[in-house]
């Protein structure tokens, strides 16, 4: 994979990276052994960037990544010496209880990042993102002063934000210290194309596209009868009961998403093979569409199995979508998905 970068990001990243929420909790059961298998498959397929958070499994995802990277460094020699060094982005803020704007203080930032440094086994975190804080946090000078302090103290190399809305993204991009914006961007969430991506390009801010498969809907594997485990957010957050409903199926009603994903599946060319010689899948086409959007630095699909991680990485080597395929993506969105999401996030 040819690495991508952005002027404000102090390291380059693989275009397809790995989301590591699945390695913590909230997606049914993922054993520690399969979690290590997912990380190894991604790294072996050229992924050089992992996205996690201090709350995924209350630190389990961070700890698994930390032990994976330590084992890999021990078996390969000095991690820094390898050209394909892996960088890890984590997030902070959601440990606050109650989760209110006033919890986002320098003292809390120090405590949260210290815990993440221990979990990941590093002195300096590569990238820390505010984890979808209350909107007013993005407008406060004190937020960025505290983040700058973490950089000067050597706790973190760079900081970014994870946002729910395009407005929040634009507020953060205007701040000179913000290196990255993580936002939901996929075939069912196109609004960032209007203003956020152009603003990020102009400012040199990295765009990390999350929930790229709309929580799996864009794999085209589900039908109207598909169910998920009780401890999977696709069951327990279907209507936003636990957190923003936009994080589950990108906020698209399940039946609407299943039908629209079927139409996306129809665009996969018959007989096409990926770099591993496997038939091109709907997931890969959906990821490739994101990579085609100017301003996208990396896309972070979550994977519950090694095979998923491998297949997602191979999407980076597919040819860009044709004009006709891209036009159909837009038509499918406009016809059924747009009314459910466009004005909301
Ligand atoms: N607030 C935030 O900052 C925030 C919120 C959400 C996510 N994130 C980050 O973004 C990452 C990605 O988002 P996400 O994991 O929520 O959603 P996603 O990447 O859109 O969907 C992940 C799901 O897609 C399915 N999938 C993945 N690869 C596949 C493949 N090759 N073939 C078929 N199905 C495949 C799997 O579903 P099955 O489980 O059915 O196999 C997997 O659990 C997270 O891991 C996390 O790092 C951040």
Short mmCIF file of C-alpha atoms and ligand atoms in Angstrom, two decimals:
data_model
loop_
_atom_site.label_atom_id
_atom_site.label_comp_id
_atom_site.label_asym_id
_atom_site.label_seq_id
_atom_site.Cartn_x
_atom_site.Cartn_y
_atom_site.Cartn_z
CA UNK A 1 0.00 0.00 0.00
CA UNK A 2 1.34 3.44 -0.84
CA UNK A 3 1.36 5.46 2.39
CA UNK A 4 -0.59 8.69 2.67
CA UNK A 5 0.05 11.70 4.83
CA UNK A 6 -1.24 15.17 5.60
CA UNK A 7 0.86 18.25 6.33
CA UNK A 8 -0.17 18.42 9.99
CA UNK A 9 0.26 14.71 10.70
CA UNK A 10 3.78 13.87 11.92
CA UNK A 11 3.79 10.39 10.35
CA UNK A 12 2.42 8.69 7.26
CA UNK A 13 -0.28 6.03 7.37
CA UNK A 14 -1.52 3.21 5.19
CA UNK A 15 -4.60 4.23 3.16
CA UNK A 16 -6.50 1.30 4.68
CA UNK A 17 -5.86 1.08 8.41
CA UNK A 18 -7.57 -0.84 11.21
CA UNK A 19 -10.32 0.19 13.62
CA UNK A 20 -9.85 -1.62 16.93
CA UNK A 21 -13.17 -1.11 18.73
CA UNK A 22 -13.98 -4.76 17.95
CA UNK A 23 -10.92 -5.84 19.96
CA UNK A 24 -12.34 -4.26 23.11
CA UNK A 25 -16.05 -4.97 23.47
CA UNK A 26 -19.51 -4.07 22.10
CA UNK A 27 -19.30 -6.36 19.05
CA UNK A 28 -20.14 -9.69 20.64
CA UNK A 29 -17.28 -11.94 21.68
CA UNK A 30 -13.77 -11.45 20.23
CA UNK A 31 -11.23 -13.61 22.06
CA UNK A 32 -7.76 -12.33 22.85
CA UNK A 33 -6.33 -14.88 20.45
CA UNK A 34 -8.50 -13.70 17.54
CA UNK A 35 -7.74 -10.10 18.44
CA UNK A 36 -4.03 -10.83 18.05
CA UNK A 37 -4.83 -12.65 14.80
CA UNK A 38 -6.66 -9.60 13.45
CA UNK A 39 -3.77 -7.28 14.31
CA UNK A 40 -1.20 -9.63 12.77
CA UNK A 41 -3.23 -10.09 9.59
CA UNK A 42 -3.60 -6.33 9.20
CA UNK A 43 0.08 -5.61 9.84
CA UNK A 44 1.18 -8.39 7.49
CA UNK A 45 -1.11 -6.95 4.81
CA UNK A 46 0.61 -3.56 5.06
CA UNK A 47 -1.57 -1.73 7.60
CA UNK A 48 0.53 0.77 9.56
CA UNK A 49 -2.11 2.59 11.61
CA UNK A 50 -4.41 1.30 14.35
CA UNK A 51 -7.27 3.34 15.82
CA UNK A 52 -8.39 2.59 19.37
CA UNK A 53 -9.78 4.34 22.46
CA UNK A 54 -9.26 4.18 26.20
CA UNK A 55 -12.86 3.01 26.69
CA UNK A 56 -12.91 0.14 24.19
CA UNK A 57 -13.37 -2.75 26.60
CA UNK A 58 -12.26 -0.33 29.36
CA UNK A 59 -8.69 -0.45 28.02
CA UNK A 60 -8.69 -4.02 26.67
CA UNK A 61 -8.25 -2.89 23.07
CA UNK A 62 -5.30 -0.66 24.01
CA UNK A 63 -3.69 -3.39 26.10
CA UNK A 64 -4.01 -5.98 23.33
CA UNK A 65 -2.44 -3.55 20.83
CA UNK A 66 0.35 -2.79 23.33
CA UNK A 67 1.17 -6.45 23.83
CA UNK A 68 0.95 -7.14 20.09
CA UNK A 69 3.38 -4.32 19.25
CA UNK A 70 5.78 -5.36 22.03
CA UNK A 71 5.82 -8.95 20.79
CA UNK A 72 6.30 -7.81 17.20
CA UNK A 73 9.16 -5.47 18.14
CA UNK A 74 10.82 -8.26 20.13
CA UNK A 75 10.60 -10.67 17.21
CA UNK A 76 11.59 -8.16 14.51
CA UNK A 77 14.22 -6.09 16.33
CA UNK A 78 13.87 -2.36 16.96
CA UNK A 79 10.37 -1.21 15.90
CA UNK A 80 11.70 2.23 14.91
CA UNK A 81 14.19 0.63 12.54
CA UNK A 82 11.44 -0.89 10.42
CA UNK A 83 10.26 1.22 7.48
CA UNK A 84 6.68 0.16 8.13
CA UNK A 85 6.53 1.26 11.79
CA UNK A 86 2.98 1.05 13.08
CA UNK A 87 1.42 4.15 14.62
CA UNK A 88 -1.47 4.04 17.05
CA UNK A 89 -4.17 6.65 17.57
CA UNK A 90 -6.16 6.47 20.76
CA UNK A 91 -8.98 8.60 22.13
CA UNK A 92 -9.84 10.14 25.47
CA UNK A 93 -12.82 11.75 27.14
CA UNK A 94 -15.39 9.02 27.40
CA UNK A 95 -14.09 7.85 30.77
CA UNK A 96 -15.63 11.01 32.24
CA UNK A 97 -18.71 10.23 34.30
CA UNK A 98 -20.80 12.25 33.85
CA UNK A 99 -19.62 12.92 30.33
CA UNK A 100 -19.89 16.73 30.37
CA UNK A 101 -17.83 19.56 28.87
CA UNK A 102 -16.43 20.50 32.29
CA UNK A 103 -14.67 17.12 32.50
CA UNK A 104 -12.31 18.06 29.66
CA UNK A 105 -9.56 19.62 31.84
CA UNK A 106 -5.76 19.48 31.67
CA UNK A 107 -5.64 17.35 34.83
CA UNK A 108 -8.07 14.85 33.33
CA UNK A 109 -6.13 14.83 30.05
CA UNK A 110 -2.94 14.01 31.96
CA UNK A 111 -4.61 11.17 33.87
CA UNK A 112 -6.30 9.72 30.79
CA UNK A 113 -3.16 9.84 28.64
CA UNK A 114 -1.04 8.37 31.43
CA UNK A 115 -3.38 5.39 31.54
CA UNK A 116 -3.25 4.99 27.74
CA UNK A 117 0.56 5.26 27.77
CA UNK A 118 0.66 2.40 30.27
CA UNK A 119 -1.88 0.33 28.34
CA UNK A 120 -0.04 0.80 25.05
CA UNK A 121 3.41 0.50 26.64
CA UNK A 122 4.80 3.75 25.21
CA UNK A 123 6.20 6.98 26.67
CA UNK A 124 4.68 9.18 23.98
CA UNK A 125 1.34 8.51 22.33
CA UNK A 126 1.44 8.98 18.53
CA UNK A 127 -1.96 10.64 18.27
CA UNK A 128 -4.69 11.33 20.81
CA UNK A 129 -8.18 12.27 19.71
CA UNK A 130 -10.94 13.85 21.75
CA UNK A 131 -13.61 11.16 21.72
CA UNK A 132 -16.74 12.92 20.47
CA UNK A 133 -16.94 15.38 23.36
CA UNK A 134 -19.91 17.68 23.98
CA UNK A 135 -20.00 20.24 21.13
CA UNK A 136 -18.92 23.22 23.25
CA UNK A 137 -15.55 21.55 23.95
CA UNK A 138 -14.57 22.15 20.30
CA UNK A 139 -15.04 25.90 20.64
CA UNK A 140 -13.10 26.41 23.90
CA UNK A 141 -9.56 27.88 23.81
CA UNK A 142 -8.82 25.99 27.03
CA UNK A 143 -9.26 22.66 25.23
CA UNK A 144 -6.49 23.39 22.74
CA UNK A 145 -4.24 25.03 25.36
CA UNK A 146 -4.42 21.82 27.40
CA UNK A 147 -3.73 19.66 24.35
CA UNK A 148 -0.73 21.83 23.42
CA UNK A 149 0.53 21.32 26.99
CA UNK A 150 0.37 17.53 26.55
CA UNK A 151 2.52 17.88 23.42
CA UNK A 152 5.07 20.09 25.17
CA UNK A 153 5.21 17.63 28.08
CA UNK A 154 6.04 14.83 25.64
CA UNK A 155 2.96 12.80 26.59
CA UNK A 156 1.66 12.91 23.04
CA UNK A 157 3.17 13.64 19.61
CA UNK A 158 0.04 15.10 18.08
CA UNK A 159 -3.66 15.53 18.75
CA UNK A 160 -6.85 15.37 16.76
CA UNK A 161 -10.58 15.14 17.26
CA UNK A 162 -13.25 12.56 16.63
CA UNK A 163 -16.52 14.29 15.80
CA UNK A 164 -20.18 13.48 15.30
CA UNK A 165 -21.09 16.43 13.03
CA UNK A 166 -19.62 18.31 10.10
CA UNK A 167 -20.01 21.57 12.06
CA UNK A 168 -17.79 20.20 14.84
CA UNK A 169 -15.22 19.13 12.26
CA UNK A 170 -15.11 22.61 10.74
CA UNK A 171 -14.70 24.21 14.18
CA UNK A 172 -11.76 21.93 14.97
CA UNK A 173 -10.07 22.31 11.57
CA UNK A 174 -9.86 26.07 12.19
CA UNK A 175 -7.53 25.42 15.17
CA UNK A 176 -3.88 25.37 14.09
CA UNK A 177 -2.78 22.53 16.37
CA UNK A 178 -5.35 19.98 15.23
CA UNK A 179 -3.59 17.29 13.19
CA UNK A 180 -6.54 15.05 12.35
CA UNK A 181 -10.30 14.82 12.21
CA UNK A 182 -12.01 11.46 12.53
CA UNK A 183 -15.49 11.50 11.04
CA UNK A 184 -18.09 9.05 9.75
CA UNK A 185 -17.66 8.99 5.97
CA UNK A 186 -19.00 6.19 3.82
CA UNK A 187 -21.39 5.54 0.95
CA UNK A 188 -24.26 6.21 3.39
CA UNK A 189 -22.69 9.32 4.96
CA UNK A 190 -21.67 11.73 2.19
CA UNK A 191 -22.08 15.11 3.86
CA UNK A 192 -18.36 15.49 4.76
CA UNK A 193 -17.70 15.70 1.00
CA UNK A 194 -19.46 19.08 0.86
CA UNK A 195 -17.33 21.20 3.20
CA UNK A 196 -15.24 19.13 5.61
CA UNK A 197 -12.93 17.43 3.13
CA UNK A 198 -12.15 20.64 1.19
CA UNK A 199 -11.51 22.50 4.49
CA UNK A 200 -9.22 19.72 5.71
CA UNK A 201 -7.22 19.76 2.47
CA UNK A 202 -6.86 23.56 2.65
CA UNK A 203 -5.67 23.40 6.27
CA UNK A 204 -3.46 20.31 5.89
CA UNK A 205 -5.51 18.30 8.40
CA UNK A 206 -5.64 14.50 8.09
CA UNK A 207 -9.06 12.90 7.58
CA UNK A 208 -9.63 9.54 9.25
CA UNK A 209 -12.80 7.99 7.81
CA UNK A 210 -14.54 5.88 10.43
CA UNK A 211 -17.50 3.47 10.32
CA UNK A 212 -16.61 3.00 6.64
CA UNK A 213 -18.81 -0.08 6.26
CA UNK A 214 -21.76 1.41 8.16
CA UNK A 215 -21.13 -1.17 10.93
CA UNK A 216 -21.11 -3.97 8.36
CA UNK A 217 -24.20 -2.97 6.36
CA UNK A 218 -21.99 -2.06 3.40
CA UNK A 219 -20.60 -5.57 3.30
CA UNK A 220 -23.90 -6.47 1.66
CA UNK A 221 -24.03 -9.64 3.80
CA UNK A 222 -27.04 -8.82 5.95
CA UNK A 223 -30.70 -9.23 5.12
CA UNK A 224 -33.87 -8.04 6.81
CA UNK A 225 -33.74 -11.03 9.19
CA UNK A 226 -30.11 -10.67 10.34
CA UNK A 227 -29.72 -10.43 14.11
CA UNK A 228 -26.72 -9.68 16.32
CA UNK A 229 -25.64 -10.80 19.79
CA UNK A 230 -27.18 -9.12 22.83
CA UNK A 231 -23.81 -7.60 23.77
CA UNK A 232 -23.32 -6.17 20.25
CA UNK A 233 -24.16 -2.46 19.85
CA UNK A 234 -26.01 -3.37 16.66
CA UNK A 235 -28.58 -4.86 19.05
CA UNK A 236 -28.36 -2.64 22.11
CA UNK A 237 -27.80 0.74 20.41
CA UNK A 238 -30.16 0.25 17.47
CA UNK A 239 -32.10 3.36 18.51
CA UNK A 240 -29.27 5.26 20.22
CA UNK A 241 -30.00 3.82 23.68
CA UNK A 242 -26.30 3.84 24.77
CA UNK A 243 -24.57 6.43 22.56
CA UNK A 244 -25.13 8.48 19.40
CA UNK A 245 -27.27 6.41 17.05
CA UNK A 246 -25.10 7.58 14.16
CA UNK A 247 -22.35 5.20 15.36
CA UNK A 248 -24.59 2.19 14.71
CA UNK A 249 -25.26 1.48 11.01
CA UNK A 250 -24.20 5.11 10.41
CA UNK A 251 -27.65 6.11 11.66
CA UNK A 252 -29.42 4.50 8.69
CA UNK A 253 -32.56 2.48 9.53
CA UNK A 254 -31.56 -1.18 9.17
CA UNK A 255 -34.06 -2.15 6.42
CA UNK A 256 -33.23 0.95 4.38
CA UNK A 257 -29.51 0.15 4.69
CA UNK A 258 -29.94 -3.50 3.72
CA UNK A 259 -31.85 -2.52 0.57
CA UNK A 260 -29.37 0.21 -0.40
CA UNK A 261 -26.41 -2.11 0.23
CA UNK A 262 -27.98 -4.61 -2.20
CA UNK A 263 -27.83 -1.95 -4.88
CA UNK A 264 -24.18 -1.24 -4.07
CA UNK A 265 -23.45 -4.99 -4.31
CA UNK A 266 -24.85 -4.98 -7.84
CA UNK A 267 -22.00 -2.63 -8.83
CA UNK A 268 -19.27 -5.16 -8.04
CA UNK A 269 -17.92 -6.27 -11.42
CA UNK A 270 -18.43 -9.95 -12.23
CA UNK A 271 -15.22 -11.96 -12.11
CA UNK A 272 -13.02 -9.16 -10.72
CA UNK A 273 -10.26 -10.34 -8.38
CA UNK A 274 -8.35 -8.48 -5.68
CA UNK A 275 -4.57 -8.57 -5.19
CA UNK A 276 -4.89 -11.80 -3.18
CA UNK A 277 -6.76 -13.48 -6.04
CA UNK A 278 -10.09 -13.43 -4.19
CA UNK A 279 -13.30 -12.15 -5.79
CA UNK A 280 -13.79 -8.43 -5.16
CA UNK A 281 -16.43 -7.89 -2.48
CA UNK A 282 -19.00 -5.23 -1.74
CA UNK A 283 -16.97 -4.20 1.33
CA UNK A 284 -13.91 -3.63 -0.81
CA UNK A 285 -15.85 -1.54 -3.32
CA UNK A 286 -17.31 0.52 -0.46
CA UNK A 287 -13.82 1.11 1.00
CA UNK A 288 -12.36 1.96 -2.40
CA UNK A 289 -15.07 4.59 -2.90
CA UNK A 290 -13.94 6.30 0.32
CA UNK A 291 -10.28 6.18 -0.73
CA UNK A 292 -11.23 7.89 -3.99
CA UNK A 293 -12.51 11.00 -2.19
CA UNK A 294 -9.95 13.84 -2.25
CA UNK A 295 -8.78 14.68 1.26
CA UNK A 296 -9.17 11.21 2.79
CA UNK A 297 -5.95 10.24 4.52
CA UNK A 298 -6.97 6.83 5.80
CA UNK A 299 -10.01 4.64 6.29
CA UNK A 300 -10.30 2.54 9.44
CA UNK A 301 -12.61 -0.46 8.95
CA UNK A 302 -13.17 -2.53 12.05
CA UNK A 303 -12.56 -6.25 11.65
CA UNK A 304 -13.62 -9.15 13.83
CA UNK A 305 -11.60 -11.75 11.95
CA UNK A 306 -8.17 -11.95 10.32
CA UNK A 307 -9.82 -12.65 6.96
CA UNK A 308 -11.82 -9.42 7.16
CA UNK A 309 -8.69 -7.41 8.01
CA UNK A 310 -6.79 -8.94 5.09
CA UNK A 311 -9.59 -8.38 2.61
CA UNK A 312 -10.07 -4.77 3.76
CA UNK A 313 -6.37 -4.02 3.30
CA UNK A 314 -6.54 -5.38 -0.25
CA UNK A 315 -9.15 -2.73 -1.13
CA UNK A 316 -6.31 -0.19 -1.26
CA UNK A 317 -4.94 -1.84 -4.39
CA UNK A 318 -8.20 -1.89 -6.35
CA UNK A 319 -8.55 0.54 -9.24
CA UNK A 320 -10.55 3.68 -8.45
CA UNK A 321 -14.27 3.42 -9.17
CA UNK A 322 -15.43 4.22 -12.69
CA UNK A 323 -17.48 7.35 -13.32
CA UNK A 324 -20.56 5.18 -13.76
CA UNK A 325 -20.02 3.36 -10.45
CA UNK A 326 -19.45 6.65 -8.62
CA UNK A 327 -22.57 8.15 -10.14
CA UNK A 328 -24.61 5.13 -8.99
CA UNK A 329 -23.25 5.52 -5.44
CA UNK A 330 -24.58 9.10 -5.45
CA UNK A 331 -27.95 8.05 -6.88
CA UNK A 332 -28.42 5.28 -4.31
CA UNK A 333 -27.64 7.71 -1.48
CA UNK A 334 -29.96 10.40 -2.80
CA UNK A 335 -32.82 8.00 -3.46
CA UNK A 336 -33.09 6.31 -0.07
CA UNK A 337 -30.41 7.22 2.48
CA UNK A 338 -30.04 11.00 2.36
CA UNK A 339 -33.38 11.82 4.04
CA UNK A 340 -32.35 9.80 7.12
CA UNK A 341 -28.89 11.27 7.71
CA UNK A 342 -27.92 14.33 5.71
CA UNK A 343 -29.46 17.05 7.86
CA UNK A 344 -28.61 15.31 11.11
CA UNK A 345 -24.84 14.97 11.24
N1 LIG B 1 -16.75 7.87 18.23
C1 LIG B 1 -15.70 7.35 17.62
O1 LIG B 1 -14.65 7.94 17.63
C2 LIG B 1 -15.84 6.04 16.92
C3 LIG B 1 -17.11 5.45 16.77
C4 LIG B 1 -17.21 4.29 16.03
C5 LIG B 1 -16.10 3.71 15.47
N2 LIG B 1 -14.86 4.28 15.65
C6 LIG B 1 -13.66 3.68 15.07
O2 LIG B 1 -13.91 3.36 13.71
C7 LIG B 1 -13.63 1.98 13.49
C8 LIG B 1 -14.48 1.47 12.34
O3 LIG B 1 -15.87 1.63 12.59
P1 LIG B 1 -16.77 0.41 13.07
O4 LIG B 1 -15.91 -0.72 13.42
O5 LIG B 1 -17.70 0.96 14.08
O6 LIG B 1 -17.65 0.07 11.79
P2 LIG B 1 -17.29 -0.49 10.33
O7 LIG B 1 -15.83 -0.51 10.12
O8 LIG B 1 -18.15 0.27 9.40
O9 LIG B 1 -17.89 -1.97 10.40
C9 LIG B 1 -17.23 -3.02 11.03
C10 LIG B 1 -17.97 -4.32 10.77
O10 LIG B 1 -18.04 -4.54 9.37
C11 LIG B 1 -17.96 -5.92 9.10
N3 LIG B 1 -16.79 -6.15 8.24
C12 LIG B 1 -15.55 -5.62 8.38
N4 LIG B 1 -14.74 -6.06 7.42
C13 LIG B 1 -15.48 -6.90 6.64
C14 LIG B 1 -15.19 -7.66 5.48
N5 LIG B 1 -13.99 -7.63 4.91
N6 LIG B 1 -16.19 -8.41 4.95
C15 LIG B 1 -17.41 -8.42 5.51
N7 LIG B 1 -17.75 -7.72 6.61
C16 LIG B 1 -16.78 -6.96 7.16
C17 LIG B 1 -17.82 -6.64 10.40
O11 LIG B 1 -19.13 -7.03 10.76
P3 LIG B 1 -19.46 -8.43 11.51
O12 LIG B 1 -19.15 -8.10 12.94
O13 LIG B 1 -20.91 -8.63 11.23
O14 LIG B 1 -18.56 -9.47 10.94
C18 LIG B 1 -17.28 -5.56 11.32
O15 LIG B 1 -17.59 -5.76 12.66
C19 LIG B 1 -13.86 1.34 14.87
O16 LIG B 1 -13.28 0.06 14.98
C20 LIG B 1 -13.25 2.37 15.75
O17 LIG B 1 -11.83 2.25 15.74
C21 LIG B 1 -14.73 5.44 16.36
#
